[in-house]
mmCIF file of C-alpha atoms in Angstrom:
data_model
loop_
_atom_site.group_PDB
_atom_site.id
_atom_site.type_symbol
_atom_site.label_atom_id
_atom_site.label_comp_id
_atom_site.label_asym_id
_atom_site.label_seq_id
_atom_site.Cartn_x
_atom_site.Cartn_y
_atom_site.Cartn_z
ATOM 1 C CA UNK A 1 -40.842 11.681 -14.423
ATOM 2 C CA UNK A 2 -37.838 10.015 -15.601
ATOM 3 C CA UNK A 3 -36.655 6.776 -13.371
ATOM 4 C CA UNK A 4 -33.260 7.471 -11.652
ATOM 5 C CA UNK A 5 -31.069 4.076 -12.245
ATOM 6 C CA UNK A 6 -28.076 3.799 -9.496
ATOM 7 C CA UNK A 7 -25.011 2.269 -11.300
ATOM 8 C CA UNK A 8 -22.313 1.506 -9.363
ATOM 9 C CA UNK A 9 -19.072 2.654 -11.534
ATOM 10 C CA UNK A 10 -15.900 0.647 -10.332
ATOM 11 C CA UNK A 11 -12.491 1.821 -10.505
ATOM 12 C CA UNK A 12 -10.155 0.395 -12.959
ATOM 13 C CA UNK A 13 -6.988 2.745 -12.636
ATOM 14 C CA UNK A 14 -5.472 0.282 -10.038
ATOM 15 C CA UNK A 15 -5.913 -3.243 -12.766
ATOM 16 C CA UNK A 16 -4.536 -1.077 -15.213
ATOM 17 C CA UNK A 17 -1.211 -0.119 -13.700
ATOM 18 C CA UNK A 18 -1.296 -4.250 -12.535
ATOM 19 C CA UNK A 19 -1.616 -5.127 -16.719
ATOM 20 C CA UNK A 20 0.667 -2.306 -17.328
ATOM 21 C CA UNK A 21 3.370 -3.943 -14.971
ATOM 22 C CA UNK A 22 2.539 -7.962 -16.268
ATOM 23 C CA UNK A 23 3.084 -6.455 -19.989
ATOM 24 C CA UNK A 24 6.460 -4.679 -18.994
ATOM 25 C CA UNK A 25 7.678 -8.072 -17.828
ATOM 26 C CA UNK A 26 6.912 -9.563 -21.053
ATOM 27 C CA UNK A 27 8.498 -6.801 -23.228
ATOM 28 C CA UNK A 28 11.884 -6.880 -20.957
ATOM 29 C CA UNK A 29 11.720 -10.889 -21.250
ATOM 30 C CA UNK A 30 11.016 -10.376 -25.244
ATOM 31 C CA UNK A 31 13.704 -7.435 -25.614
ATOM 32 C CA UNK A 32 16.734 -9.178 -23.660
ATOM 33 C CA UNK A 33 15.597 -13.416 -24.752
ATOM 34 C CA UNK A 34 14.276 -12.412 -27.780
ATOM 35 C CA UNK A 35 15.333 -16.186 -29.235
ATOM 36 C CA UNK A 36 13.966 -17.877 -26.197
ATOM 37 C CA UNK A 37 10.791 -15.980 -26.203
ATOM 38 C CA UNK A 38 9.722 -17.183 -29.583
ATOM 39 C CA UNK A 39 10.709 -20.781 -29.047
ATOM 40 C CA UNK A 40 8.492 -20.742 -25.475
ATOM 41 C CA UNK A 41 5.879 -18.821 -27.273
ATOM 42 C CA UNK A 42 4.778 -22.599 -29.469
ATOM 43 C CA UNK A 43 5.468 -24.304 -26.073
ATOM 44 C CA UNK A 44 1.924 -26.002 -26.216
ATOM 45 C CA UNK A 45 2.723 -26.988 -29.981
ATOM 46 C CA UNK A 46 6.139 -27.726 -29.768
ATOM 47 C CA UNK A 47 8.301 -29.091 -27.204
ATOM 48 C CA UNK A 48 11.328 -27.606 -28.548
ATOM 49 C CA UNK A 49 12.254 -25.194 -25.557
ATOM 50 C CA UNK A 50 11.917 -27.611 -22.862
ATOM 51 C CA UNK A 51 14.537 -29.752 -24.879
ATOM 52 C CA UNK A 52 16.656 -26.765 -25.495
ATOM 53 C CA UNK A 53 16.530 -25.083 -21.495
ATOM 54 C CA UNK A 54 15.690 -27.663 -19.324
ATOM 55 C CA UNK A 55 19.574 -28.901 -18.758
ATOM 56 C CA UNK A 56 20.821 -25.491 -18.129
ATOM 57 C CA UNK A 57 19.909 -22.132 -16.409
ATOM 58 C CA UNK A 58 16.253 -23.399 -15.740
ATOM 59 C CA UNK A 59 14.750 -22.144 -12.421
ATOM 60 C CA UNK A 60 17.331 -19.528 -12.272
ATOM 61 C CA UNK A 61 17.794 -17.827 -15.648
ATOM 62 C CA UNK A 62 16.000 -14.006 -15.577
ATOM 63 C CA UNK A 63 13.490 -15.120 -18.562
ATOM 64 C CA UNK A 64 11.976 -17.483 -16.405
ATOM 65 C CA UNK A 65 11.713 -14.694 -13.671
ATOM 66 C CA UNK A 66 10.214 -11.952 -15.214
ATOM 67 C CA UNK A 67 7.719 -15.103 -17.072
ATOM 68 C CA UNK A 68 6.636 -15.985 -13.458
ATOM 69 C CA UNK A 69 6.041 -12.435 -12.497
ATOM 70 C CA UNK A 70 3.626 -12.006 -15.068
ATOM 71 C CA UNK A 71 1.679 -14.936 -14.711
ATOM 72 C CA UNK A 72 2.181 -14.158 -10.588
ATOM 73 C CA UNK A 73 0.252 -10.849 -11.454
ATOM 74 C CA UNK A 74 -2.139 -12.242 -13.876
ATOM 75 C CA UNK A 75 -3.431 -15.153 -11.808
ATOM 76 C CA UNK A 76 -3.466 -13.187 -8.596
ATOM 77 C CA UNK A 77 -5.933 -10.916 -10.980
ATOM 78 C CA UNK A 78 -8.285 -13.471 -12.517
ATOM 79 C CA UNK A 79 -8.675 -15.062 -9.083
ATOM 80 C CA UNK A 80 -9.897 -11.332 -7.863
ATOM 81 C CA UNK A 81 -12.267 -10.857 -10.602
ATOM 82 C CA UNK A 82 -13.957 -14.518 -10.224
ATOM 83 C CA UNK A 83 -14.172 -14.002 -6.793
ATOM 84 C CA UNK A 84 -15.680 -10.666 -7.471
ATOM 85 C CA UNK A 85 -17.629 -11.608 -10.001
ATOM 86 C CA UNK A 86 -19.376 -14.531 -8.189
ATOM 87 C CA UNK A 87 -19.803 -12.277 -5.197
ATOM 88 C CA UNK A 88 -17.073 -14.381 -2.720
ATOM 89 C CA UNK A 89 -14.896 -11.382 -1.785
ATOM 90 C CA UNK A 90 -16.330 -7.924 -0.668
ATOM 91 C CA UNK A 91 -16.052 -5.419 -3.484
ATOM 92 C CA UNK A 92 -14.705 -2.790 -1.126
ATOM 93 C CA UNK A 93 -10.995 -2.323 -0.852
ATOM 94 C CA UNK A 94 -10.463 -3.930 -3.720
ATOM 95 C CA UNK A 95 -6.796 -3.127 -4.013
ATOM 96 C CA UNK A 96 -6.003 -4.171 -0.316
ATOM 97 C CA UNK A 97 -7.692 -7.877 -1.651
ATOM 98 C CA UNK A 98 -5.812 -7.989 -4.580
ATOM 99 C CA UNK A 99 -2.268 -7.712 -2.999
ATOM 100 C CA UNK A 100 -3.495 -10.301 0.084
ATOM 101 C CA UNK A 101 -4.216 -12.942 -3.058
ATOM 102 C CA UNK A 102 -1.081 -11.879 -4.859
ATOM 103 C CA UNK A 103 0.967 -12.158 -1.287
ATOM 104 C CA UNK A 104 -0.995 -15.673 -0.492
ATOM 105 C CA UNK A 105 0.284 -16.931 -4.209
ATOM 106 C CA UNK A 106 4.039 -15.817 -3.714
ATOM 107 C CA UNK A 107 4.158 -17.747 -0.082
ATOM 108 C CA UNK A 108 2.306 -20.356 -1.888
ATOM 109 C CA UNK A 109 4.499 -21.316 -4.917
ATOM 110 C CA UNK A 110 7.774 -20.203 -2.525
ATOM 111 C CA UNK A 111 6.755 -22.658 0.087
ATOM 112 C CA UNK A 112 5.956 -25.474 -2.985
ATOM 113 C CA UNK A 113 9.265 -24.434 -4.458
ATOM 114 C CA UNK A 114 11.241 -25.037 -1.662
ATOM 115 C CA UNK A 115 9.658 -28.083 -0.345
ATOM 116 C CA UNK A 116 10.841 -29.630 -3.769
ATOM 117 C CA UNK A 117 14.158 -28.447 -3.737
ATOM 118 C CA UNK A 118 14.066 -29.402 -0.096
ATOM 119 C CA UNK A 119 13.346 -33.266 -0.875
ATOM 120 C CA UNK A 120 15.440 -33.136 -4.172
ATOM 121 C CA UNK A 121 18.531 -32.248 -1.422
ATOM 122 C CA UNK A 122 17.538 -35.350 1.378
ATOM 123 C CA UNK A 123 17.310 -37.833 -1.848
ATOM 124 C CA UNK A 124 20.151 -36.245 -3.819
ATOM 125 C CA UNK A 125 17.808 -35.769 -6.813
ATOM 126 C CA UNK A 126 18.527 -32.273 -7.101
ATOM 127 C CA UNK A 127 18.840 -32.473 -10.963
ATOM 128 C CA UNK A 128 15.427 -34.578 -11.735
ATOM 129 C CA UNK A 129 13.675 -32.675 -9.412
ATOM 130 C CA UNK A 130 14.819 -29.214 -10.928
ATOM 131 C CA UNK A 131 14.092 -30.906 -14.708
ATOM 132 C CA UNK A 132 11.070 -31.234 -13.087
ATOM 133 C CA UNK A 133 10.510 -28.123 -11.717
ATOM 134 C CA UNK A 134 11.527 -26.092 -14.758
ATOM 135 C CA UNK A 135 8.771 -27.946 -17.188
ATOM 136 C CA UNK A 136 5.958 -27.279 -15.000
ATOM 137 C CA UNK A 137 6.618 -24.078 -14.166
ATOM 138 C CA UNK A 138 7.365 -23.146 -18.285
ATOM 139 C CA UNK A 139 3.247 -24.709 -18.872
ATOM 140 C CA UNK A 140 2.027 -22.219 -15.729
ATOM 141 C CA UNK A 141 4.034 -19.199 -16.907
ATOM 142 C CA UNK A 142 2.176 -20.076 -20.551
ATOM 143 C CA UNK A 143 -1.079 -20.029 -19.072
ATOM 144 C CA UNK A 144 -0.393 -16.508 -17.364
ATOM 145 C CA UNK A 145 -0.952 -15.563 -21.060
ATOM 146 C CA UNK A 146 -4.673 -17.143 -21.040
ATOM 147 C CA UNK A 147 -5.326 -14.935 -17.513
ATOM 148 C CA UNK A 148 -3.948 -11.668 -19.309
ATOM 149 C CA UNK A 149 -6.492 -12.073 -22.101
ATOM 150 C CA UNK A 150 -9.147 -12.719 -19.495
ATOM 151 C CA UNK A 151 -8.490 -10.271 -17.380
ATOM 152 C CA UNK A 152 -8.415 -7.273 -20.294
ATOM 153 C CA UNK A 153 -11.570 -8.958 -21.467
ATOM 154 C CA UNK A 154 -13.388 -9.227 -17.778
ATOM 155 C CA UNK A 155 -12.101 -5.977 -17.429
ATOM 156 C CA UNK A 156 -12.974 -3.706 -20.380
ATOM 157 C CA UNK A 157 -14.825 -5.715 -22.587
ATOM 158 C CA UNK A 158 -17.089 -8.671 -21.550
ATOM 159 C CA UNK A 159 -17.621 -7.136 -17.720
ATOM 160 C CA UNK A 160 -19.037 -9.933 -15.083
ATOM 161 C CA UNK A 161 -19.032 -12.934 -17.993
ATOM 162 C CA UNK A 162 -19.164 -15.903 -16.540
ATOM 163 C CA UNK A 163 -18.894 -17.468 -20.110
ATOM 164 C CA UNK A 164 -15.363 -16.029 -20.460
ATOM 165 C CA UNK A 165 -14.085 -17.434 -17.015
ATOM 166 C CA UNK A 166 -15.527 -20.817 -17.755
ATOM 167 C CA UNK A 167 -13.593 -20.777 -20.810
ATOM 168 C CA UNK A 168 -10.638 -19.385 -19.532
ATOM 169 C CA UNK A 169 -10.454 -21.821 -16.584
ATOM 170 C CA UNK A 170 -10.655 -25.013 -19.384
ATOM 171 C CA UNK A 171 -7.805 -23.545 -21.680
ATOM 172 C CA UNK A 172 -5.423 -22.910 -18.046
ATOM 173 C CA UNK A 173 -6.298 -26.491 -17.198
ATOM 174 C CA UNK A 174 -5.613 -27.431 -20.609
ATOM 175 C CA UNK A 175 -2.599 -26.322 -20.932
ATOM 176 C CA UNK A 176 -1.200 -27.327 -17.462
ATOM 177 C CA UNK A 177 -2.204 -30.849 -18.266
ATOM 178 C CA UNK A 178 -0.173 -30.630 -21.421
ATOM 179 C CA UNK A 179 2.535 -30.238 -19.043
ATOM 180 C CA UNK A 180 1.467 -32.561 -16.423
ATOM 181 C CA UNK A 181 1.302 -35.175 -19.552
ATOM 182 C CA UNK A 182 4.902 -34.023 -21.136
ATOM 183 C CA UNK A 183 6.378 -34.480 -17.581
ATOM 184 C CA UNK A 184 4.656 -38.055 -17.133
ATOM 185 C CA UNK A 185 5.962 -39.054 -20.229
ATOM 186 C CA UNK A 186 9.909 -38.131 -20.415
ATOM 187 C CA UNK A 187 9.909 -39.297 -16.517
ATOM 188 C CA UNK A 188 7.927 -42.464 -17.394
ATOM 189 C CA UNK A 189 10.800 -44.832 -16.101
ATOM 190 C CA UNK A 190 11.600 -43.481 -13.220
ATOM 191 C CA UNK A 191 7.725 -42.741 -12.147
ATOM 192 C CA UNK A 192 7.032 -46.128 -12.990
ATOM 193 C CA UNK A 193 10.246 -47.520 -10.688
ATOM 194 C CA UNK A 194 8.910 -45.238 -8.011
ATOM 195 C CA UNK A 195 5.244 -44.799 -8.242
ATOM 196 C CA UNK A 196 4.342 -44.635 -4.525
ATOM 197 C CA UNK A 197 6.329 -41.924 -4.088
ATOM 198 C CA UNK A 198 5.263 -40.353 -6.930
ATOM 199 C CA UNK A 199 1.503 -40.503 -5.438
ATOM 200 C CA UNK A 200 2.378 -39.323 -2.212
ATOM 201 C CA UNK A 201 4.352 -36.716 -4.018
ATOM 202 C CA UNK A 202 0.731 -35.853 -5.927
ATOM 203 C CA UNK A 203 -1.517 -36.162 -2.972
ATOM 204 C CA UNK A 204 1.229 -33.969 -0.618
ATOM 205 C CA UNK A 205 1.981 -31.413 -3.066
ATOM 206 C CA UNK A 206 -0.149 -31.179 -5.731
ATOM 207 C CA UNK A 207 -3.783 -32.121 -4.814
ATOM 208 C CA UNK A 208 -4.153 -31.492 -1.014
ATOM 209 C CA UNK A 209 -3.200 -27.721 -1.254
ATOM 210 C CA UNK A 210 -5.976 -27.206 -4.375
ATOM 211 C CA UNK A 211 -8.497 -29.414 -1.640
ATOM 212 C CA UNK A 212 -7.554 -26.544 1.007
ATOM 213 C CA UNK A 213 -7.817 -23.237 -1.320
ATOM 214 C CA UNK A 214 -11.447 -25.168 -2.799
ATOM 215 C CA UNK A 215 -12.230 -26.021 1.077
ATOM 216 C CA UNK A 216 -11.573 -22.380 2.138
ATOM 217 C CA UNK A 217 -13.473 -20.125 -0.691
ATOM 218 C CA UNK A 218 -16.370 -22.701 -0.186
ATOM 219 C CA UNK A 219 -16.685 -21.591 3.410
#
């Protein structure tokens, strides 16, 4: 007598209309900015489109947009699959969880947003801060592309690998501090004449909402 083995087959349909949507947003961004696409594509390499964007357009123009929407997709989709993958979110309703992370994100970055744009306006720094603003959000958007490739490859390929999320999680970081360091460095002199603010601007808006998000999954 043959032994019966129970596998548990998942549905995928739903993450493949979500990649389907995060890879439109790249092809309209490619198709209309063709020019600006390829000079943010070497962003890690090459600092040229910071130096060329970051004095007009920035937060505003629709290549940034449709950039954030696909790393908004992407990230709200590799935080599912750790959390599924390390068994901290119920496998059931899947879809429903997805679309509370990818809700929790959009409040999340709105609410950091506008708290920036909110002090930029009481200490009339409106153009630093938005300088600002536009160079760390073009290093996220670049590390949406990391999340796409690990989520096709958590998805279809390498199922459950913890090996690939490690990985993944070091190039994001990576990257981001690229941008964190590129920041730091053409705002050196006016960090430097205003470094307690600038640490209370860290420990207010940077690290205490990662201590929060860490604080809450470890409950």
């Amino acid at each position: 007598m043959n032994d019966v083995v129970l596998r548990t087959l998942q549905n995928t349909d739903w993450i493949t209309l979500i990649l389907c949507c995060s890879i439109l947003a790249i092809v309209v961004a490619k198709s209309f900015f063709y020019q600006r696409f390829y000079n943010f594509i070497i962003l890690p390499f090459n600092n040229k489109y910071i130096f060329m964007y970051n004095k007009k357009d920035k937060l505003s123009h629709w290549f940034t947009i449709f950039l954030f929407i696909f790393q908004l997709l992407n990230l709200a989709l590799f935080i599912y699959l750790v959390a599924r993958i390390f068994s901290i979110s119920d496998q059931n309703n899947s879809e429903y969880i997805y679309f509370i992370i990818l809700g929790s994100l959009f409040l999340f970055f709105s609410a950091k947003i506008l708290l920036h744009l909110g002090n930029a306006f009481v200490f009339n720094t409106s153009g630093i801060i938005s300088e600002f603003l536009f160079k760390k959000i073009s290093y996220q958007n670049y590390s949406g592309f990391i999340m796409f490739i690990a989520n096709i490859l958590l998805t279809y390929v390498l199922k459950d690998s913890k090996t690939i999320i490690y990985v993944s999680s070091f190039l994001i970081l990576l990257i981001n501090a690229i941008g964190w360091v590129t920041v730091i460095r053409n705002h050196q002199k006016l960090i430097t004449n205003n470094f307690f603010y600038f640490i209370l601007y860290l420990c207010a808006l940077e690290i205490t909402p990662l201590v929060l998000i860490g604080d809450y999954f470890k409950d």
